[in-house]
CSV table of C-alpha atoms and ligand atoms in Angstrom, one decimal:
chain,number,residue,atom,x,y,z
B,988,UNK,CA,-9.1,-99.8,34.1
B,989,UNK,CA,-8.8,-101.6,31.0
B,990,UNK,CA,-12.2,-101.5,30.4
B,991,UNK,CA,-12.0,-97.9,30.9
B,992,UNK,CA,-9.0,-97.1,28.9
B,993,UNK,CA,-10.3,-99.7,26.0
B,994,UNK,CA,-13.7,-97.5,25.9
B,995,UNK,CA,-11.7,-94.6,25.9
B,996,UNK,CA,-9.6,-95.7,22.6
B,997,UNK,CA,-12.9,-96.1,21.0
B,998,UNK,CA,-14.5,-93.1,21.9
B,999,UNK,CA,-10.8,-90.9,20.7
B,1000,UNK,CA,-10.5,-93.4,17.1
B,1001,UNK,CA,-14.1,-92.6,16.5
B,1002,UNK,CA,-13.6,-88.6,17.3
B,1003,UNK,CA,-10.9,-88.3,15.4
B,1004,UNK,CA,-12.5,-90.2,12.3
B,1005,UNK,CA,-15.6,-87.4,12.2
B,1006,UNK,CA,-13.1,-85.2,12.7
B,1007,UNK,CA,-10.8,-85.8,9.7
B,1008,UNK,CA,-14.2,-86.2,7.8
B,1009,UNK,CA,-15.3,-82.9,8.6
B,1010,UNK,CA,-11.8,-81.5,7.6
B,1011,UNK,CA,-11.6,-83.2,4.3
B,1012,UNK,CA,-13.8,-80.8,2.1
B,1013,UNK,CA,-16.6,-82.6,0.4
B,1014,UNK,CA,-16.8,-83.2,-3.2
B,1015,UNK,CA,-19.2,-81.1,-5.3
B,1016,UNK,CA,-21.8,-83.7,-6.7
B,1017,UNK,CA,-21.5,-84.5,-10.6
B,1018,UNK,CA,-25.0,-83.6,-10.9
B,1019,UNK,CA,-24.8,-80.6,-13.4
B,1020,UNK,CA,-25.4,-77.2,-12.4
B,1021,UNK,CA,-28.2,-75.8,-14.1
B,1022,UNK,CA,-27.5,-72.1,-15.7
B,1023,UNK,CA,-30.4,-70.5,-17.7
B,1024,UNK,CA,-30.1,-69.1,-20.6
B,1025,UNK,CA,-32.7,-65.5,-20.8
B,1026,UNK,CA,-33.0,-63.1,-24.1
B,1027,UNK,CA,-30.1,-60.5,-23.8
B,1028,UNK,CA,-26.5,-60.7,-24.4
B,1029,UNK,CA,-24.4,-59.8,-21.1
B,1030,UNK,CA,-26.7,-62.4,-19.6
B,1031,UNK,CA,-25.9,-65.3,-22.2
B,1032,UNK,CA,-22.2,-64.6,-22.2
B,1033,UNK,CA,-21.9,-64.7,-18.4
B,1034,UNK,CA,-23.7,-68.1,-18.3
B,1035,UNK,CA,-21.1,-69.5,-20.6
B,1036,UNK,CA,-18.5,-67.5,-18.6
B,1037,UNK,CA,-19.4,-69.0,-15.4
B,1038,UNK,CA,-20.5,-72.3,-16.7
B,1039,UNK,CA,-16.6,-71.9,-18.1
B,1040,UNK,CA,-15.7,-71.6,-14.7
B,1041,UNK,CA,-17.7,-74.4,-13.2
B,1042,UNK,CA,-15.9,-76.7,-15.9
B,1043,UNK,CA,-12.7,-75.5,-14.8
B,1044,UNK,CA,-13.2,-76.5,-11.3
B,1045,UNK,CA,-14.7,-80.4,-12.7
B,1046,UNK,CA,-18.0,-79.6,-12.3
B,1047,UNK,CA,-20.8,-80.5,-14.7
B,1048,UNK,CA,-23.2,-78.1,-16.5
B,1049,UNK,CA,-26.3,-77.7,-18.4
B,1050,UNK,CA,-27.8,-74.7,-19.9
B,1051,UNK,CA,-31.3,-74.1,-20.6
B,1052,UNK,CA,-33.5,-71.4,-21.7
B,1053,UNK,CA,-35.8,-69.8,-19.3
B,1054,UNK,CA,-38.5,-67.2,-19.3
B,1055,UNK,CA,-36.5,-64.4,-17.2
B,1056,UNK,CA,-39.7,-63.7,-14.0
B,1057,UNK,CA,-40.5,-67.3,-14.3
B,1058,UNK,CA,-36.5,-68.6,-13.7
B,1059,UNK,CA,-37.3,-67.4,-10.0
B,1060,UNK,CA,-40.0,-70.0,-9.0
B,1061,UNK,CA,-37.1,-72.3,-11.3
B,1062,UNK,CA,-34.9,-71.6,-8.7
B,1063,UNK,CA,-36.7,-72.0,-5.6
B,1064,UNK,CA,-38.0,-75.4,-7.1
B,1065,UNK,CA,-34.8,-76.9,-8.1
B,1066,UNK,CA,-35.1,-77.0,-12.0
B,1067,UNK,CA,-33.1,-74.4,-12.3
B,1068,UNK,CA,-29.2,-74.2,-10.2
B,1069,UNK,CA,-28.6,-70.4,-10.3
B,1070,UNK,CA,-29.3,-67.0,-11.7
B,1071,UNK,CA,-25.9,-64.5,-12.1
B,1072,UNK,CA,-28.1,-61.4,-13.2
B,1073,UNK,CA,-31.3,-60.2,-11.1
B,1074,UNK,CA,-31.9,-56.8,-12.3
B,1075,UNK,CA,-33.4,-54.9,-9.4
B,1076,UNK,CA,-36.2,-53.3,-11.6
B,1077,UNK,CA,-37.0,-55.6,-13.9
B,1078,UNK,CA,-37.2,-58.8,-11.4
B,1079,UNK,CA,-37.3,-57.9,-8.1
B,1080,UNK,CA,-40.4,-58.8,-7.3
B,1081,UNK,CA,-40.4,-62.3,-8.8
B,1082,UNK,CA,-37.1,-62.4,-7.2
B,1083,UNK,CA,-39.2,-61.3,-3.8
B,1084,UNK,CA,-41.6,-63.7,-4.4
B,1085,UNK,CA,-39.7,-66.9,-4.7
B,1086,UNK,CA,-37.3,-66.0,-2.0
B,1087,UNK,CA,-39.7,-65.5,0.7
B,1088,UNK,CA,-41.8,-68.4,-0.7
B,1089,UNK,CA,-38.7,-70.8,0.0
B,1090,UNK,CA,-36.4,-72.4,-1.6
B,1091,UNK,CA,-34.6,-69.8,-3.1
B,1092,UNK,CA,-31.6,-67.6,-1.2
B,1093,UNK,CA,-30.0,-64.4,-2.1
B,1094,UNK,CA,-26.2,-65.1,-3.5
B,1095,UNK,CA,-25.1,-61.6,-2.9
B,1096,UNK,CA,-24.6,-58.5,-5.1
B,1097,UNK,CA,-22.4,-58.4,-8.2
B,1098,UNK,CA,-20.2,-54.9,-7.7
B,1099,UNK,CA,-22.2,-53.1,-10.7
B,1100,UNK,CA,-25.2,-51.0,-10.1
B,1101,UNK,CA,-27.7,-51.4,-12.8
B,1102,UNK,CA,-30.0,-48.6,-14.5
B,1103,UNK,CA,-33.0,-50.1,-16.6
B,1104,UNK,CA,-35.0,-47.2,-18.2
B,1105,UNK,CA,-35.8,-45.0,-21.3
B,1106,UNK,CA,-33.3,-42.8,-22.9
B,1107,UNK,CA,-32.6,-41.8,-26.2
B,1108,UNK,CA,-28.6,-41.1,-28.3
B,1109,UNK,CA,-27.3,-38.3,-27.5
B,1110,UNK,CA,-27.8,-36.7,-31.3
B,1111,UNK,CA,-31.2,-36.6,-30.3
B,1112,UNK,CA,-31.5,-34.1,-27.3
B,1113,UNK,CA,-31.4,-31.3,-30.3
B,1114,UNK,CA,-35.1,-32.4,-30.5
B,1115,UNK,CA,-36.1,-31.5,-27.3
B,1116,UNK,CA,-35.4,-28.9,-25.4
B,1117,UNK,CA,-35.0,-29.5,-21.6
B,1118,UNK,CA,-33.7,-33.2,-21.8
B,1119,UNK,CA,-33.1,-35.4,-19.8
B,1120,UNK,CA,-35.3,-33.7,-17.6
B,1121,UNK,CA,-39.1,-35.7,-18.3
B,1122,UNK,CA,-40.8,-32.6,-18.2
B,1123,UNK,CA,-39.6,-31.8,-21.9
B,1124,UNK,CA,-41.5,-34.7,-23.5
B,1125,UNK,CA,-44.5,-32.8,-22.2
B,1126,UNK,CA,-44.1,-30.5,-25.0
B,1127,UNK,CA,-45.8,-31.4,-28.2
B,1128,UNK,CA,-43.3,-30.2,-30.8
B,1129,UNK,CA,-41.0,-32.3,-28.6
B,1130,UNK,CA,-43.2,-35.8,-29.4
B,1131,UNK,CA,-44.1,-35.0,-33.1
B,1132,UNK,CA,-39.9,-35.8,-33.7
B,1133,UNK,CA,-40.8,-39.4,-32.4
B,1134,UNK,CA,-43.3,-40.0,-34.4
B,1135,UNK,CA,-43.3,-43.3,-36.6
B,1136,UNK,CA,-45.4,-45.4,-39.1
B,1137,UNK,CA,-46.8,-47.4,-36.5
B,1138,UNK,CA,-47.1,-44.8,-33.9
B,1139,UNK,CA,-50.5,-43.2,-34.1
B,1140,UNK,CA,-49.6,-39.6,-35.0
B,1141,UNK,CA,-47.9,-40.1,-31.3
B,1142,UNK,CA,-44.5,-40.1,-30.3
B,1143,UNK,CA,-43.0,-43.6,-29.6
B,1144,UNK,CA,-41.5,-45.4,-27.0
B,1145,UNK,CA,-39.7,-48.6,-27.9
B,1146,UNK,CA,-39.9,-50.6,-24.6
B,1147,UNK,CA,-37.9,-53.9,-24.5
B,1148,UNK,CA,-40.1,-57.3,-24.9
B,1149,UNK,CA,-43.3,-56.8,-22.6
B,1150,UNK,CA,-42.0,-60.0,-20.4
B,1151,UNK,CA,-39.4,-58.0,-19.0
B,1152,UNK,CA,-41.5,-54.7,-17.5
B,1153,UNK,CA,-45.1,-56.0,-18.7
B,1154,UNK,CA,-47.8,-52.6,-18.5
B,1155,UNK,CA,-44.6,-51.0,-16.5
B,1156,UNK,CA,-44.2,-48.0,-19.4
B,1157,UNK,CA,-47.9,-47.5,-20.9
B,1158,UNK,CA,-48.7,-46.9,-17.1
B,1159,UNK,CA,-45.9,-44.5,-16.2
B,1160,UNK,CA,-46.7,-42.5,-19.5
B,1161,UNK,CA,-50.5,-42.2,-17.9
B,1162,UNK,CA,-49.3,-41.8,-14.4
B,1163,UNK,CA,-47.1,-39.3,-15.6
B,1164,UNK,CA,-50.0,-37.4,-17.8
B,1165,UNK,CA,-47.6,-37.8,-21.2
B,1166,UNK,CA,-50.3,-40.7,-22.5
B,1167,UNK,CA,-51.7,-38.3,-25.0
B,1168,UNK,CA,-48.5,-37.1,-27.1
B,1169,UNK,CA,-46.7,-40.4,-26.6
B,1170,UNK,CA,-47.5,-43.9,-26.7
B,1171,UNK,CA,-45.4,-47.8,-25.9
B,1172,UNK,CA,-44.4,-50.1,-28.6
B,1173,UNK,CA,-42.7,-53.3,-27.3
B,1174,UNK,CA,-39.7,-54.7,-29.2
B,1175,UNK,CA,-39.7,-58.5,-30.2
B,1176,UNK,CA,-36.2,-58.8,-28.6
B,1177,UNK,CA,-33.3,-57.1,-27.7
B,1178,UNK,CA,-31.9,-57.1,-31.1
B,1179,UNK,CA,-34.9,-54.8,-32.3
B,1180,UNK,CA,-33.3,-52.3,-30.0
B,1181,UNK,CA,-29.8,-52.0,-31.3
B,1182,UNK,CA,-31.4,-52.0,-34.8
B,1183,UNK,CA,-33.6,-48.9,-34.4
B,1184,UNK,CA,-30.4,-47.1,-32.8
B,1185,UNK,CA,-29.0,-47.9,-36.5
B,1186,UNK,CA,-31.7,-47.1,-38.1
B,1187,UNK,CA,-32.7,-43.8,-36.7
B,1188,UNK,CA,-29.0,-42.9,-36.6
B,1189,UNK,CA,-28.8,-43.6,-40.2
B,1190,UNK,CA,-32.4,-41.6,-41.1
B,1191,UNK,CA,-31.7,-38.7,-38.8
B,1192,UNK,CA,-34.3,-38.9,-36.8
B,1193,UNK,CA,-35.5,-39.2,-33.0
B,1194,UNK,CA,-35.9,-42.2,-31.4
B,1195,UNK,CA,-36.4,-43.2,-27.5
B,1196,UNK,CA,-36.0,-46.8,-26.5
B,1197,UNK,CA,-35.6,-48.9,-23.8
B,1198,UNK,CA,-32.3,-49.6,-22.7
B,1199,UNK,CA,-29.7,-50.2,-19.6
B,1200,UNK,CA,-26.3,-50.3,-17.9
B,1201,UNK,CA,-24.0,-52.3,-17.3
B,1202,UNK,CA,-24.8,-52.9,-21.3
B,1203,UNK,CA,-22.6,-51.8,-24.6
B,1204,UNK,CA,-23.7,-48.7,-24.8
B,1205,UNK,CA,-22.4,-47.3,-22.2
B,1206,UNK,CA,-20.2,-44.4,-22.9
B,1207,UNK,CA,-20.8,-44.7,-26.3
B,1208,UNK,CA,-23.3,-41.7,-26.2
B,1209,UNK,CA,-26.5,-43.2,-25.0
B,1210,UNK,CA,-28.4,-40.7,-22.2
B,1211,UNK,CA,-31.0,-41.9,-19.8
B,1212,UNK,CA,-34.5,-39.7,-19.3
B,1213,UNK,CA,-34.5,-37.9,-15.8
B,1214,UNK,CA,-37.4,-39.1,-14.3
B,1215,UNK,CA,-39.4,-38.3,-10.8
B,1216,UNK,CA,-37.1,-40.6,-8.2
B,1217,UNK,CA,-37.6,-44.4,-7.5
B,1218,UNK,CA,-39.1,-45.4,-4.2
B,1219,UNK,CA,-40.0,-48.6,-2.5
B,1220,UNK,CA,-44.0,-49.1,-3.6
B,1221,UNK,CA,-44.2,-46.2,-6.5
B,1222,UNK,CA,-45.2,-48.6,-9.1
B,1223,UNK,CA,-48.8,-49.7,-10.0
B,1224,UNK,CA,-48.3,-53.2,-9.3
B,1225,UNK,CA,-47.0,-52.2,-5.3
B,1226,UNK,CA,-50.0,-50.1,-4.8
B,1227,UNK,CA,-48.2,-47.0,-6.1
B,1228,UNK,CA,-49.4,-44.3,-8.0
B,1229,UNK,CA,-46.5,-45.0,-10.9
B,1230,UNK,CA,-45.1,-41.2,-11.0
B,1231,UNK,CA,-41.3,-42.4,-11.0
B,1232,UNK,CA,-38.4,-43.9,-13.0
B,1233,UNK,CA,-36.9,-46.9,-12.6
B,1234,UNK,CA,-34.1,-47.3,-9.3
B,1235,UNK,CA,-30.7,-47.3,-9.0
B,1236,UNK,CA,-30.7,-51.1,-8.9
B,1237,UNK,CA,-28.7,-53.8,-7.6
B,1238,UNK,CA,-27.5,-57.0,-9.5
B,1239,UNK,CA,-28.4,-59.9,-7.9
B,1240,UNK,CA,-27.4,-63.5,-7.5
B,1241,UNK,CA,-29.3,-66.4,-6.8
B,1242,UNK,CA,-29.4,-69.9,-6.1
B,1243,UNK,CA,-31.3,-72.9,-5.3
B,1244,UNK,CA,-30.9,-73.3,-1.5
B,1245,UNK,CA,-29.4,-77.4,-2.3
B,1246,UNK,CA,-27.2,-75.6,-3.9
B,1247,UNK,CA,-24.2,-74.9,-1.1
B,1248,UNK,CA,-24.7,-78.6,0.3
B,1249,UNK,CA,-24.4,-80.2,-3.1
B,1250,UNK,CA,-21.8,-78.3,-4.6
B,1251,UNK,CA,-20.3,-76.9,-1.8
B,1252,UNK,CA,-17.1,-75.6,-4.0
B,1253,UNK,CA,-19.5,-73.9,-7.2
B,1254,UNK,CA,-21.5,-72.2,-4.7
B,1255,UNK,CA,-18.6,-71.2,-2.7
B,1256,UNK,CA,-16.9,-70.0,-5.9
B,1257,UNK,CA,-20.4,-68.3,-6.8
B,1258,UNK,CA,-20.4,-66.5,-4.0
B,1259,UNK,CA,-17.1,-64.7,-4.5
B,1260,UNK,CA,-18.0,-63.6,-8.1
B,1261,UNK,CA,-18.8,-60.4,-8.5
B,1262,UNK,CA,-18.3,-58.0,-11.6
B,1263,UNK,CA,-18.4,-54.8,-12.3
B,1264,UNK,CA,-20.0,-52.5,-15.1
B,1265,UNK,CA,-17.1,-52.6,-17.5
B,1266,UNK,CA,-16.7,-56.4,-16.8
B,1267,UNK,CA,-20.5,-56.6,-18.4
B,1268,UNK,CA,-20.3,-53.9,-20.8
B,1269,UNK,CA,-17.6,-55.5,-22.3
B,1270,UNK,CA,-19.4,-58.8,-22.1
B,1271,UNK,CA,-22.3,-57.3,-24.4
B,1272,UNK,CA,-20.3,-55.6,-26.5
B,1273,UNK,CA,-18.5,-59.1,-27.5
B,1274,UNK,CA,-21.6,-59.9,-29.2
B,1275,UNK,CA,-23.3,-56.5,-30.0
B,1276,UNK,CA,-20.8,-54.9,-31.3
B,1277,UNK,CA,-18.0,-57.3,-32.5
B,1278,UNK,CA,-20.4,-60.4,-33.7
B,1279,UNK,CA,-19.2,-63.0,-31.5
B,1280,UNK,CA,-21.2,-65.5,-30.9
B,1281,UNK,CA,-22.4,-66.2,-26.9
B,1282,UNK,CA,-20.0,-68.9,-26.6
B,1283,UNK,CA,-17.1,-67.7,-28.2
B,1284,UNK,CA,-17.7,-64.2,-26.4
B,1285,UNK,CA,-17.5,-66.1,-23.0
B,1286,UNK,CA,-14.3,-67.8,-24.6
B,1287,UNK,CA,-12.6,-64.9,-25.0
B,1288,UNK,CA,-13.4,-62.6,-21.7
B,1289,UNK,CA,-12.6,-66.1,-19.7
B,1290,UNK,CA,-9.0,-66.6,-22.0
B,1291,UNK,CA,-8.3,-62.3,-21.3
B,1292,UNK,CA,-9.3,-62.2,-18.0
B,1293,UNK,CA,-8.0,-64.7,-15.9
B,1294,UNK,CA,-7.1,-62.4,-13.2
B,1295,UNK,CA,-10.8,-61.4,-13.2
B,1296,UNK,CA,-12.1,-64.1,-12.1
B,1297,UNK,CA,-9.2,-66.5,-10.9
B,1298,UNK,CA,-9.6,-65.0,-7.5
B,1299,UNK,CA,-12.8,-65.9,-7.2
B,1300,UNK,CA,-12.0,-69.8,-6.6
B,1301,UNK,CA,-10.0,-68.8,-3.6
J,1218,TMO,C1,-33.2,-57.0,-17.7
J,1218,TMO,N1,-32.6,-56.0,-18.6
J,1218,TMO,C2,-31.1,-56.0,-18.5
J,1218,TMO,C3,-33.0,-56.4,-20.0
J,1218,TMO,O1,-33.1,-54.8,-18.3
């Protein structure tokens, strides 16, 4: 009986010791989470917003740079913690890649859908009938309005830096039969964009560039080109025949798959955090528009928003 009852005092103080353990949450690791840093603004300010957040909690941070397809096999190797912005059309499929490779997991969707495409400011549908419907660029009076320097006697598209679509918009312009009146010229960076909305504003004359929501410019007069609908495998690179626009896109979140085991409270935080399109537009606009730097920008949406994101370390 003693025996007994003494193996059975053992058996309940060990119990209840794993089971206190498993009750006390563990500690996120001091290791710092690693946030990347890629070349547009909503993106840069939300690192320093949620890196702000991180700190808040105690948690330790690093920020690098990182080339915005590659960031994915990042990820799913460890280099890299997170990623708080996968934009459906312009990284899904390196997003794909390195999730079913392993290594990588799918955080969840941020409220905001995205739209990444060609458009054009709104003082510019006078010079061409029948937009936002694509079918009016076919017309050749339409494209000698976008003509520039460096154009070829053709109309120009400004496409964003080629590492975001690569050949995405030189092949939809031939898929789409418009490669004769209009041709792709790829911006060095974001900032190249906002510019040639000045400057075309400013010279009165048409322009078409690259551009997206959540972003600044949204409802600030910026229209996005109608184009034949999105479908899964329309593009060149699935096998598609590229006659079609860019989809109504989710924004992503991803992290290394360590990531909930080592910082159990970050990821769990993370998880919760979701914005929406005003959230992000007025995260660009803290930059584009006011001057702020990155950092100050995250500053001052994490100082005027604290019941924002608050919740989201519940
Ligand atoms: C990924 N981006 C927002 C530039 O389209």
């Amino acid at each position: 009986m003693l025996k007994f009852l003494k193996g059975f005092t053992i058996t309940a103080l060990l119990a209840s010791i794993f089971l206190s353990a498993s009750i006390v949450k563990a500690a996120d690791s001091k290791k710092p989470i690693v946030i990347p840093l890629h070349n547009w603004s909503s993106q840069v300010v939300m690192s320093y917003v949620i890196g702000g957040i991180f700190e808040s909690m105690g948690n330790n941070v690093e920020y690098v740079s990182a080339d915005s397809q590659a960031v994915y096999e990042s990820i799913r190797q460890g280099d890299v913690t997170i990623s708080h912005e996968v934009w459906q059309s312009a990284f899904g499929a390196s997003f794909d890649a390195a999730r079913d490779a392993g290594g990588l997991l799918d955080w969840g969707d941020h409220e905001a859908r995205t739209l990444e495409d060609m458009g054009y400011p709104n003082w510019v549908a006078d010079l061409c009938p029948g937009l936002p419907d694509w079918t009016a660029l076919k017309n050749p009076d339409c494209a000698a309005n976008f003509v520039t320097p460096d154009s070829g006697g053709k109309g120009r598209w400004l496409e964003g830096p080629q590492s975001w679509h690569q050949d995405l918009m030189p092949q939809r312009l031939e898929a789409l039969g418009l490669d004769d009146l209009w041709m792709v010229k790829f911006a060095g960076g974001a900032d190249a964009l906002w510019a040639e909305l000045e400057a075309a504003k400013k010279e009165g004359r048409g322009t078409i560039i690259f551009n997206w929501t959540p972003n600044f410019t949204d409802g600030a007069g910026f229209t996005f080109i109608d184009f034949p609908p999105y479908y899964d495998g329309c593009r060149p690179v699935d096998g598609g025949d590229g006659k079609c626009g860019s989809p109504d896109g989710y924004l992503k979140k991803a992290v290394h798959e360590d990531f909930p085991d080592t910082h159990p409270a970050a990821a769990a935080m993370f998880k919760k955090l979701s914005f929406t399109t005003s959230h992000i537009g007025a995260m660009a606009a803290l930059v584009d528009v006011d001057g702020m730097t990155h950092e100050d920008a995250a500053k001052t949406w994490l100082a005027n928003n604290e019941s924002v994101w608050k919740p989201f370390l519940n």
